[in-house]
Amino acid sequence: MLKNILALDVRFTKGFVKCMETLLPVKQIQVYYTMLEISCHGIPWIASLLALIWILNSKRLYQVQVNLLIGLVLDIIVIAVLKSIARRRRPAVNTDPLSMGPDKYSFPSGHASRSMLVFYFLNYLWPVSGIYLIPILAWMFAVVMSRLLMRRHHILDVIAGLLLGYIEGMTMGLLYLNAETCSSLISWLTDEKIDGADYDV
């Protein structure tokens, strides 16, 4: 039964991609696919967050930065474990230069889960204005579509990734650290003293 479901998934994915390729100028927008791929990759996200924590050094932002960082690390771990277990082959050869280890497998889509996690985070955990949510939602949709059109994933891979990202968002809602804890973590990691602490003399 599972083989039949996967075979149907492969067939539907191929049909969908071929249909979209007749409607879109694939070669002209290939560069945008690559930009979308990089924009939702785990390594640039984590590196950027760590850099922003260091550069901005704003206690007001510590809570959102630390919790989002924890969520992204959680996502990478969960995706790596599931890919190692499923070991489903990608629709085509993976040419992503940032791909390593379990990331060479297809199920589930880490880009789909990560984009959903970011959307969930900015919609429920650290709500931003609806003006910003619309482009974030459009970015998430574009990332998911690009994964299919680049032949990185099958349809079931991205659906599972979106569901997983939503579950990770709800999990982060339960684990969400308060501002004081986040400031303490940053202080411990950067070896800086917090005003008003016991050692602040």
CSV table of C-alpha atoms in Angstrom, one decimal:
chain,number,residue,atom,x,y,z
A,1,MET,CA,0.0,0.0,0.0
A,2,LEU,CA,2.8,2.4,0.9
A,3,LYS,CA,4.6,1.6,-2.4
A,4,ASN,CA,1.3,2.4,-4.3
A,5,ILE,CA,1.0,5.7,-2.5
A,6,LEU,CA,4.6,6.7,-3.2
A,7,ALA,CA,4.2,5.7,-6.8
A,8,LEU,CA,1.0,7.8,-7.1
A,9,ASP,CA,2.9,10.7,-5.5
A,10,VAL,CA,5.7,10.4,-8.0
A,11,ARG,CA,3.3,10.3,-10.9
A,12,PHE,CA,1.3,13.3,-9.6
A,13,THR,CA,4.4,15.3,-8.9
A,14,LYS,CA,5.8,14.7,-12.5
A,15,GLY,CA,2.5,15.7,-14.0
A,16,PHE,CA,2.2,18.8,-11.9
A,17,VAL,CA,5.8,19.9,-12.7
A,18,LYS,CA,5.3,19.3,-16.4
A,19,CYS,CA,2.1,21.3,-16.4
A,20,MET,CA,3.7,24.2,-14.6
A,21,GLU,CA,6.7,24.2,-16.9
A,22,THR,CA,4.3,24.7,-19.9
A,23,LEU,CA,2.9,27.8,-18.1
A,24,LEU,CA,6.1,29.3,-16.7
A,25,PRO,CA,9.4,30.5,-18.4
A,26,VAL,CA,11.4,28.0,-16.3
A,27,LYS,CA,14.9,28.9,-17.5
A,28,GLN,CA,14.3,32.7,-17.0
A,29,ILE,CA,13.1,32.2,-13.4
A,30,GLN,CA,15.6,29.5,-12.4
A,31,VAL,CA,17.7,32.1,-10.6
A,32,TYR,CA,14.7,33.0,-8.4
A,33,TYR,CA,14.3,29.3,-7.5
A,34,THR,CA,17.9,29.3,-6.3
A,35,MET,CA,17.4,32.5,-4.3
A,36,LEU,CA,14.3,31.0,-2.6
A,37,GLU,CA,16.3,27.9,-1.8
A,38,ILE,CA,19.0,29.9,-0.1
A,39,SER,CA,16.5,32.2,1.6
A,40,CYS,CA,15.0,29.2,3.5
A,41,HIS,CA,18.1,27.1,4.1
A,42,GLY,CA,18.8,26.3,7.8
A,43,ILE,CA,22.5,27.3,7.7
A,44,PRO,CA,22.0,30.9,6.6
A,45,TRP,CA,19.1,31.3,9.0
A,46,ILE,CA,21.0,30.2,12.0
A,47,ALA,CA,24.2,32.1,11.0
A,48,SER,CA,22.2,35.3,10.4
A,49,LEU,CA,20.4,35.0,13.8
A,50,LEU,CA,23.6,34.5,15.7
A,51,ALA,CA,25.1,37.5,13.8
A,52,LEU,CA,22.1,39.7,14.6
A,53,ILE,CA,22.2,38.7,18.3
A,54,TRP,CA,25.9,39.8,18.3
A,55,ILE,CA,25.6,42.9,16.1
A,56,LEU,CA,22.3,44.4,17.4
A,57,ASN,CA,22.9,43.4,21.0
A,58,SER,CA,19.4,44.5,22.0
A,59,LYS,CA,17.8,43.0,25.1
A,60,ARG,CA,14.4,43.9,23.7
A,61,LEU,CA,15.0,41.4,20.9
A,62,TYR,CA,16.7,38.6,22.9
A,63,GLN,CA,13.5,36.7,23.5
A,64,VAL,CA,12.4,36.5,19.9
A,65,GLN,CA,15.9,35.8,18.7
A,66,VAL,CA,16.7,33.0,21.2
A,67,ASN,CA,13.3,31.3,20.8
A,68,LEU,CA,13.4,31.4,17.0
A,69,LEU,CA,17.0,30.0,17.1
A,70,ILE,CA,15.8,27.1,19.3
A,71,GLY,CA,12.9,26.5,16.9
A,72,LEU,CA,15.3,26.4,13.9
A,73,VAL,CA,17.7,24.0,15.6
A,74,LEU,CA,14.8,21.8,16.6
A,75,ASP,CA,13.6,21.8,13.0
A,76,ILE,CA,17.0,20.8,11.7
A,77,ILE,CA,17.3,17.9,14.2
A,78,VAL,CA,13.8,16.6,13.5
A,79,ILE,CA,14.2,16.8,9.7
A,80,ALA,CA,17.6,15.1,9.9
A,81,VAL,CA,16.2,12.2,12.0
A,82,LEU,CA,13.1,11.7,9.8
A,83,LYS,CA,15.2,11.8,6.5
A,84,SER,CA,17.6,9.3,7.9
A,85,ILE,CA,14.7,7.0,8.7
A,86,ALA,CA,12.7,7.5,5.5
A,87,ARG,CA,15.6,7.7,3.1
A,88,ARG,CA,13.4,8.6,0.2
A,89,ARG,CA,15.2,9.5,-3.0
A,90,ARG,CA,14.8,12.9,-4.5
A,91,PRO,CA,13.0,13.3,-7.9
A,92,ALA,CA,16.3,14.4,-9.4
A,93,VAL,CA,20.0,14.6,-8.5
A,94,ASN,CA,20.4,17.1,-5.7
A,95,THR,CA,22.7,20.0,-6.8
A,96,ASP,CA,22.3,22.0,-3.6
A,97,PRO,CA,25.9,23.0,-2.5
A,98,LEU,CA,24.7,23.4,1.1
A,99,SER,CA,23.2,19.9,1.2
A,100,MET,CA,25.0,17.5,3.5
A,101,GLY,CA,24.4,14.2,5.4
A,102,PRO,CA,20.7,13.2,5.6
A,103,ASP,CA,19.8,16.3,3.5
A,104,LYS,CA,20.4,14.4,0.4
A,105,TYR,CA,17.1,12.6,1.0
A,106,SER,CA,13.7,13.9,0.1
A,107,PHE,CA,11.1,13.2,2.8
A,108,PRO,CA,10.1,15.4,4.5
A,109,SER,CA,11.0,18.8,3.0
A,110,GLY,CA,13.1,20.9,5.4
A,111,HIS,CA,12.5,24.1,3.4
A,112,ALA,CA,8.7,23.6,3.7
A,113,SER,CA,8.9,22.9,7.5
A,114,ARG,CA,11.2,25.8,8.1
A,115,SER,CA,9.1,28.3,6.1
A,116,MET,CA,5.9,27.1,8.0
A,117,LEU,CA,7.8,27.4,11.3
A,118,VAL,CA,8.8,31.0,10.6
A,119,PHE,CA,5.3,31.9,9.5
A,120,TYR,CA,3.8,30.2,12.6
A,121,PHE,CA,6.3,32.0,14.9
A,122,LEU,CA,5.6,35.4,13.4
A,123,ASN,CA,1.9,34.9,13.4
A,124,TYR,CA,1.3,33.3,16.8
A,125,LEU,CA,4.3,33.4,19.0
A,126,TRP,CA,5.8,36.9,18.2
A,127,PRO,CA,2.9,38.4,16.2
A,128,VAL,CA,3.8,40.9,13.6
A,129,SER,CA,1.4,43.2,11.7
A,130,GLY,CA,-0.7,41.7,8.9
A,131,ILE,CA,1.1,43.9,6.5
A,132,TYR,CA,4.2,41.8,7.0
A,133,LEU,CA,2.4,38.5,7.3
A,134,ILE,CA,1.1,38.7,3.7
A,135,PRO,CA,4.6,38.8,2.1
A,136,ILE,CA,5.8,36.1,4.6
A,137,LEU,CA,2.9,33.9,3.5
A,138,ALA,CA,3.7,34.6,-0.2
A,139,TRP,CA,7.4,33.7,0.5
A,140,MET,CA,6.3,30.4,2.1
A,141,PHE,CA,4.1,29.5,-0.8
A,142,ALA,CA,6.9,30.4,-3.3
A,143,VAL,CA,9.5,28.3,-1.4
A,144,VAL,CA,7.2,25.3,-1.4
A,145,MET,CA,6.5,25.7,-5.1
A,146,SER,CA,10.1,26.1,-5.9
A,147,ARG,CA,11.0,22.9,-4.2
A,148,LEU,CA,8.7,21.0,-6.5
A,149,LEU,CA,9.7,22.9,-9.7
A,150,MET,CA,13.4,22.4,-8.9
A,151,ARG,CA,12.6,18.7,-8.6
A,152,ARG,CA,14.0,18.7,-5.0
A,153,HIS,CA,10.9,17.1,-3.6
A,154,HIS,CA,7.6,15.2,-4.3
A,155,ILE,CA,4.2,16.6,-3.3
A,156,LEU,CA,3.9,14.4,-0.2
A,157,ASP,CA,7.4,15.7,0.9
A,158,VAL,CA,6.3,19.3,1.0
A,159,ILE,CA,2.9,18.5,2.5
A,160,ALA,CA,4.6,16.5,5.3
A,161,GLY,CA,7.1,19.4,5.8
A,162,LEU,CA,4.3,22.0,6.2
A,163,LEU,CA,2.5,19.8,8.7
A,164,LEU,CA,5.7,19.2,10.6
A,165,GLY,CA,6.6,22.9,10.7
A,166,TYR,CA,3.1,23.7,12.1
A,167,ILE,CA,3.6,21.0,14.8
A,168,GLU,CA,7.1,22.4,15.6
A,169,GLY,CA,5.5,25.9,15.9
A,170,MET,CA,2.9,24.6,18.4
A,171,THR,CA,5.8,22.8,20.3
A,172,MET,CA,7.7,26.1,20.5
A,173,GLY,CA,4.6,27.7,21.9
A,174,LEU,CA,4.8,25.2,24.8
A,175,LEU,CA,8.6,25.6,25.2
A,176,TYR,CA,8.7,29.4,24.7
A,177,LEU,CA,11.3,31.0,27.0
A,178,ASN,CA,10.6,34.2,28.8
A,179,ALA,CA,12.6,37.4,28.4
A,180,GLU,CA,14.7,37.0,31.6
A,181,THR,CA,15.7,33.4,30.7
A,182,CYS,CA,16.7,34.5,27.2
A,183,SER,CA,18.8,37.4,28.5
A,184,SER,CA,20.5,35.0,30.9
A,185,LEU,CA,21.3,32.6,28.1
A,186,ILE,CA,22.8,35.4,26.0
A,187,SER,CA,24.8,36.6,28.9
A,188,TRP,CA,26.1,33.1,29.6
A,189,LEU,CA,27.0,32.5,25.9
A,190,THR,CA,28.7,35.9,25.5
A,191,ASP,CA,30.2,36.0,29.0
A,192,GLU,CA,28.6,39.4,29.6
A,193,LYS,CA,27.2,40.5,33.0
A,194,ILE,CA,23.5,41.5,33.4
A,195,ASP,CA,22.7,44.6,35.3
A,196,GLY,CA,21.1,43.9,38.6
A,197,ALA,CA,22.3,40.3,38.9
A,198,ASP,CA,23.9,39.0,42.1
A,199,TYR,CA,27.4,39.3,40.7
A,200,ASP,CA,26.7,42.9,39.5
A,201,VAL,CA,28.6,44.9,42.2
